PDB file of C-alpha atoms in Angstrom:
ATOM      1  CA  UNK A   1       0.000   0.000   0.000  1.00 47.00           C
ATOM      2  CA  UNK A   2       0.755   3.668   0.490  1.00 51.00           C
ATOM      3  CA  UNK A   3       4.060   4.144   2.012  1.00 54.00           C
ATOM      4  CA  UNK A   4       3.975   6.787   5.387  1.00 60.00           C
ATOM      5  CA  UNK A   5       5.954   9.389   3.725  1.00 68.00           C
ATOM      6  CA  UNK A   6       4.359   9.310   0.288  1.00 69.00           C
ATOM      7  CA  UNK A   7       0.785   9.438   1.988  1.00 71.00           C
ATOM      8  CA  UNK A   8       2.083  12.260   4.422  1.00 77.00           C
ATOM      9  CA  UNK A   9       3.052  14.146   1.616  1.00 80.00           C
ATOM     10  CA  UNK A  10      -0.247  13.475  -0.649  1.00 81.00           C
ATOM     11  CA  UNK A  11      -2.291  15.137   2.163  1.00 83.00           C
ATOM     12  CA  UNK A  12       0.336  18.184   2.357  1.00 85.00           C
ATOM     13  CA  UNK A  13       0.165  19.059  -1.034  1.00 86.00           C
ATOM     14  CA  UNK A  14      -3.505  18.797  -1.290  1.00 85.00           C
ATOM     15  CA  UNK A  15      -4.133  20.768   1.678  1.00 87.00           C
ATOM     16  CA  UNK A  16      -1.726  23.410   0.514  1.00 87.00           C
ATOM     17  CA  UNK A  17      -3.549  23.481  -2.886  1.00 86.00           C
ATOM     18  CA  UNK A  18      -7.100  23.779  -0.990  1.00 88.00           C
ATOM     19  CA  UNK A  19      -5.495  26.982   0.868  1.00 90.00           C
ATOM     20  CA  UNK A  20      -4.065  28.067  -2.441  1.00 88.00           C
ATOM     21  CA  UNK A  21      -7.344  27.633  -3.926  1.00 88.00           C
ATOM     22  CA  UNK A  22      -8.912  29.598  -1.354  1.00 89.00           C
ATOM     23  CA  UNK A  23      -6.515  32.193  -1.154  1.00 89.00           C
ATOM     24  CA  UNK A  24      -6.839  33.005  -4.917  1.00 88.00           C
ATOM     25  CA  UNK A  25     -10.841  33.277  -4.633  1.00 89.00           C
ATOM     26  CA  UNK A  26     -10.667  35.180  -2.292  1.00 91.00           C
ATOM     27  CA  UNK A  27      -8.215  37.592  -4.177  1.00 90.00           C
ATOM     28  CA  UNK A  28     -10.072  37.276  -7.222  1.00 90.00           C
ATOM     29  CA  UNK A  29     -13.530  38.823  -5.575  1.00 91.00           C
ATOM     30  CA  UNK A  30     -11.643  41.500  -3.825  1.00 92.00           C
ATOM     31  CA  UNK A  31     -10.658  42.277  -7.421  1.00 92.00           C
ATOM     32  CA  UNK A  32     -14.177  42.245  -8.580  1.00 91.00           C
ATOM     33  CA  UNK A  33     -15.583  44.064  -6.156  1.00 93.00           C
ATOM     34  CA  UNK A  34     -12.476  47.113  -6.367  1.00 94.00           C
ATOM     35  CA  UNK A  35     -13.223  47.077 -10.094  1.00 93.00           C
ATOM     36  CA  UNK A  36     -17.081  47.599  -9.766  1.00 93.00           C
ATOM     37  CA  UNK A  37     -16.466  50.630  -7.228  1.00 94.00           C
ATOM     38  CA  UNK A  38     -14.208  52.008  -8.979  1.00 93.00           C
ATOM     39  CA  UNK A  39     -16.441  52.166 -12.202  1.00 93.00           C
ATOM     40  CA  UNK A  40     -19.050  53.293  -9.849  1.00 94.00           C
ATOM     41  CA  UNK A  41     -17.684  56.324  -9.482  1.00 94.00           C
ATOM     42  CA  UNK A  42     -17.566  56.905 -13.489  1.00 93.00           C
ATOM     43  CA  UNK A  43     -20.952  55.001 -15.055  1.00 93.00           C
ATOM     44  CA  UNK A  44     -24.290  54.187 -12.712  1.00 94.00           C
ATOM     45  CA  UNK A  45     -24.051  50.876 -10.611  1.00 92.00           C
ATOM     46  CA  UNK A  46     -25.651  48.907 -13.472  1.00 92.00           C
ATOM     47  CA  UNK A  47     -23.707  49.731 -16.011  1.00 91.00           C
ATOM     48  CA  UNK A  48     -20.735  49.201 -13.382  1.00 92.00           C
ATOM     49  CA  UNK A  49     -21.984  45.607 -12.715  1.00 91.00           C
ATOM     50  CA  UNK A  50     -22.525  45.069 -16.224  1.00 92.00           C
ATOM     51  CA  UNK A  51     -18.819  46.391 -17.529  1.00 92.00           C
ATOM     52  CA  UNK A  52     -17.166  44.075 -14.142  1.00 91.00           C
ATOM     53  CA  UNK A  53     -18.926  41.132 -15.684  1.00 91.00           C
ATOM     54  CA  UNK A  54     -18.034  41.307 -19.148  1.00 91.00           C
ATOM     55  CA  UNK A  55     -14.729  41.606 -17.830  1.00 91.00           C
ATOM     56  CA  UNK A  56     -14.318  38.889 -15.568  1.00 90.00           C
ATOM     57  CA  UNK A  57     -16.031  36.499 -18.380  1.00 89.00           C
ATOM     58  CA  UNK A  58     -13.505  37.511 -21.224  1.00 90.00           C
ATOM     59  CA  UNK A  59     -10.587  37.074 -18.699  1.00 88.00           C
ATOM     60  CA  UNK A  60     -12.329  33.057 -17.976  1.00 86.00           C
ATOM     61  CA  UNK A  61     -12.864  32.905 -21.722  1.00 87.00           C
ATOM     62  CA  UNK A  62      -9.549  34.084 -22.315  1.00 86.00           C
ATOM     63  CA  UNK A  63      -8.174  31.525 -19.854  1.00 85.00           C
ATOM     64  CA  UNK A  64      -9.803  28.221 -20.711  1.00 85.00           C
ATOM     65  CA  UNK A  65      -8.964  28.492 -24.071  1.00 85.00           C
ATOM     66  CA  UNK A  66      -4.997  29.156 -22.906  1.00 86.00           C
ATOM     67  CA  UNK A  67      -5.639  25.767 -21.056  1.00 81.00           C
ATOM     68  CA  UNK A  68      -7.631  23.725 -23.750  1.00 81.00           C
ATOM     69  CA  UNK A  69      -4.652  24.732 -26.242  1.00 78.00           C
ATOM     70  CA  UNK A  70      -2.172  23.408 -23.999  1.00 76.00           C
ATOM     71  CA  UNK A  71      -3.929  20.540 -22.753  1.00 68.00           C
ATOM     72  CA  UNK A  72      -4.855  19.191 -26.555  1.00 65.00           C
ATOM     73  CA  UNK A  73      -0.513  19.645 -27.349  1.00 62.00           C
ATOM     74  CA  UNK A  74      -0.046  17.648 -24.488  1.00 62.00           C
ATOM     75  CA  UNK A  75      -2.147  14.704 -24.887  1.00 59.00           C
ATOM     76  CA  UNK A  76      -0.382  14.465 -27.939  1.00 56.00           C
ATOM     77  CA  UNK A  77       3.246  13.590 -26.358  1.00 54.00           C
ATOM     78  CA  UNK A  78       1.452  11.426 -23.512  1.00 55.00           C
ATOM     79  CA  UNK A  79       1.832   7.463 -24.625  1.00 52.00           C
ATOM     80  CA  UNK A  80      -0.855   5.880 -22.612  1.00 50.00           C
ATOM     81  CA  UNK A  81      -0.428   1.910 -23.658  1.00 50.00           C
ATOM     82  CA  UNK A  82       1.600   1.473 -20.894  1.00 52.00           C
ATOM     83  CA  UNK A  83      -0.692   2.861 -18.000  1.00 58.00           C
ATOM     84  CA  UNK A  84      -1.038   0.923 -15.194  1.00 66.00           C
ATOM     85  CA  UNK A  85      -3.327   2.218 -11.607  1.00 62.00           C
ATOM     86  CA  UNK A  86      -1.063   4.678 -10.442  1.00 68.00           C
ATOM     87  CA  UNK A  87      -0.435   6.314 -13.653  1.00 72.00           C
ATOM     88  CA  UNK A  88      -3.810   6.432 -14.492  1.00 73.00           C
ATOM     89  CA  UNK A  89      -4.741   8.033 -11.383  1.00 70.00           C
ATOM     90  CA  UNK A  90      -2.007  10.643 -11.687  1.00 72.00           C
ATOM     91  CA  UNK A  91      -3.618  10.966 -15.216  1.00 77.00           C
ATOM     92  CA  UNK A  92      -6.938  11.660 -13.999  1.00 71.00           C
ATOM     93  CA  UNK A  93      -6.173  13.917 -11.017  1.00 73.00           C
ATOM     94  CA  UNK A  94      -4.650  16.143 -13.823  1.00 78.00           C
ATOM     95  CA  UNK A  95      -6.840  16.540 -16.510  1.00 81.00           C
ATOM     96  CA  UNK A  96      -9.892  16.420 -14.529  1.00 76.00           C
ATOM     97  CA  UNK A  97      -9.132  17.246 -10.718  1.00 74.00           C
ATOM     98  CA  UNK A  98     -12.633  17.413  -9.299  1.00 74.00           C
ATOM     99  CA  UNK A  99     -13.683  13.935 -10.183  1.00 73.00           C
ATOM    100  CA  UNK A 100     -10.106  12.487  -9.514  1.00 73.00           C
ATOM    101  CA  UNK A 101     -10.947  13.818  -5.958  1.00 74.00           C
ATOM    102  CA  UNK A 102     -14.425  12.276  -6.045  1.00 74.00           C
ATOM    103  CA  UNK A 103     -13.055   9.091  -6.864  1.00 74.00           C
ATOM    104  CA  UNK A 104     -10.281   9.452  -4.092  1.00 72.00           C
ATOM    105  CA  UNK A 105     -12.894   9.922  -1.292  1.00 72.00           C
ATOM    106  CA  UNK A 106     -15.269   7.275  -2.651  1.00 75.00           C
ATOM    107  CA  UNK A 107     -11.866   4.660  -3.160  1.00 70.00           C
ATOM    108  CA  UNK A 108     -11.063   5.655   0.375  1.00 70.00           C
ATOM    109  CA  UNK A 109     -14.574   5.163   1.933  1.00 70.00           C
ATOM    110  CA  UNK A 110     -14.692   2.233   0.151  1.00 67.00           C
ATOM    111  CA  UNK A 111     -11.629   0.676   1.515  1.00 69.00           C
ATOM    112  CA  UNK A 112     -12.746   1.784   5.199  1.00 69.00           C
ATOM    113  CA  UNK A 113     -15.986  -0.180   4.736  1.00 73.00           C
ATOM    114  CA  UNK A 114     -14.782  -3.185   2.748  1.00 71.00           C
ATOM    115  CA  UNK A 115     -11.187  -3.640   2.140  1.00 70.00           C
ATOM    116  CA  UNK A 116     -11.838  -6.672   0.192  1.00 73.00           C
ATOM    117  CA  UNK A 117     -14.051  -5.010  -2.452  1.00 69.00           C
ATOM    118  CA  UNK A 118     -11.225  -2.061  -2.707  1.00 65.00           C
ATOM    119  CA  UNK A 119      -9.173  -5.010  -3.544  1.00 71.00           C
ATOM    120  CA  UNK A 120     -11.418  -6.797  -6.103  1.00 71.00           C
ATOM    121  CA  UNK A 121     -11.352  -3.220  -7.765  1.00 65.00           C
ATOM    122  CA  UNK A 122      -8.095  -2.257  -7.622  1.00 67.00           C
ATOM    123  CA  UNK A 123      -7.416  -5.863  -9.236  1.00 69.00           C
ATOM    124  CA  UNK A 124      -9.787  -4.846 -11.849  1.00 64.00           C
ATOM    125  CA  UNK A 125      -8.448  -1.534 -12.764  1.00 61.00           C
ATOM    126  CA  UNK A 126      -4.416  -2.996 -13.078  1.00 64.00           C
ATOM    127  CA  UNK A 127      -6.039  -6.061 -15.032  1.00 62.00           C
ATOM    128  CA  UNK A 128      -4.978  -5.609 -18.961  1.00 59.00           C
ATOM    129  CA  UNK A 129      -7.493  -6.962 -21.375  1.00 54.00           C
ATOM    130  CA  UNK A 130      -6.408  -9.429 -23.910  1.00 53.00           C
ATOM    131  CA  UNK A 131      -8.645  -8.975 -26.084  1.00 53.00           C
ATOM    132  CA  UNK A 132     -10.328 -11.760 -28.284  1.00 53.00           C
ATOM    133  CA  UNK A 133      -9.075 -15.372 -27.834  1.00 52.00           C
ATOM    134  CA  UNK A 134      -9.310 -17.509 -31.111  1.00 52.00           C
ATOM    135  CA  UNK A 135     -10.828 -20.735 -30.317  1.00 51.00           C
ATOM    136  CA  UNK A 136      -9.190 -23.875 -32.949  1.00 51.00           C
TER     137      UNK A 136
END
């Protein structure tokens, strides 16, 4: 299983991301709401909501594309024939992180309830198929 240090540090760097997270939301609507005062003081409050909007959705436009562009270049150099559990998961957690940390709570419930099943599934994942068998 998971060695102490390498589990030690899983749960460091995710709760350092999770404060990083936080940390940058919270930046990002102190942001907001300067911008919007600021216009305040120029247009009415409307038209300052409106103009912090449209900015704020270019700048996530502008963003996800950056990402989407880099992730499609990458997926090109990945080789994935060769993937057993652990890379997959590393796999997962990085292209899609919310649902590689839905699958981490619900593998780790499921191994506190039944460590057999985790097993069975675990088994399944590192399983490689071998596709059709010819019969003579």
């Amino acid at each position: 299983m998971f060695g102490g240090g390498m589990a030690r540090d899983l749960v460091r760097k995710a709760v350092a991301a999770s404060i990083a997270a936080g940390a940058a939301l919270v930046a990002i609507l102190a942001l907001g709401a300067t911008i919007f005062y600021a216009l305040q003081l120029v247009v009415v409050p409307l038209a300052a909501a409106a103009i912090t909007f449209l900015l704020f959705a270019v700048i996530a436009l502008a963003v996800a594309l950056i990402f989407v562009a880099r992730g499609d270049a990458q997926d090109e150099d990945e080789d994935e024939d060769s993937a057993g559990l652990g890379h997959r998961a590393y796999t997962l957690f990085r292209q899609r992180p919310i649902l590689g940390t839905v699958a981490a709570l619900a593998g780790g419930w499921i191994f506190l309830r039944n460590p057999a099943l985790a097993t069975m599934v675990a088994a399944a994942f590192t399983e490689k198929s071998h596709g059709r068998r010819r019969s003579r």
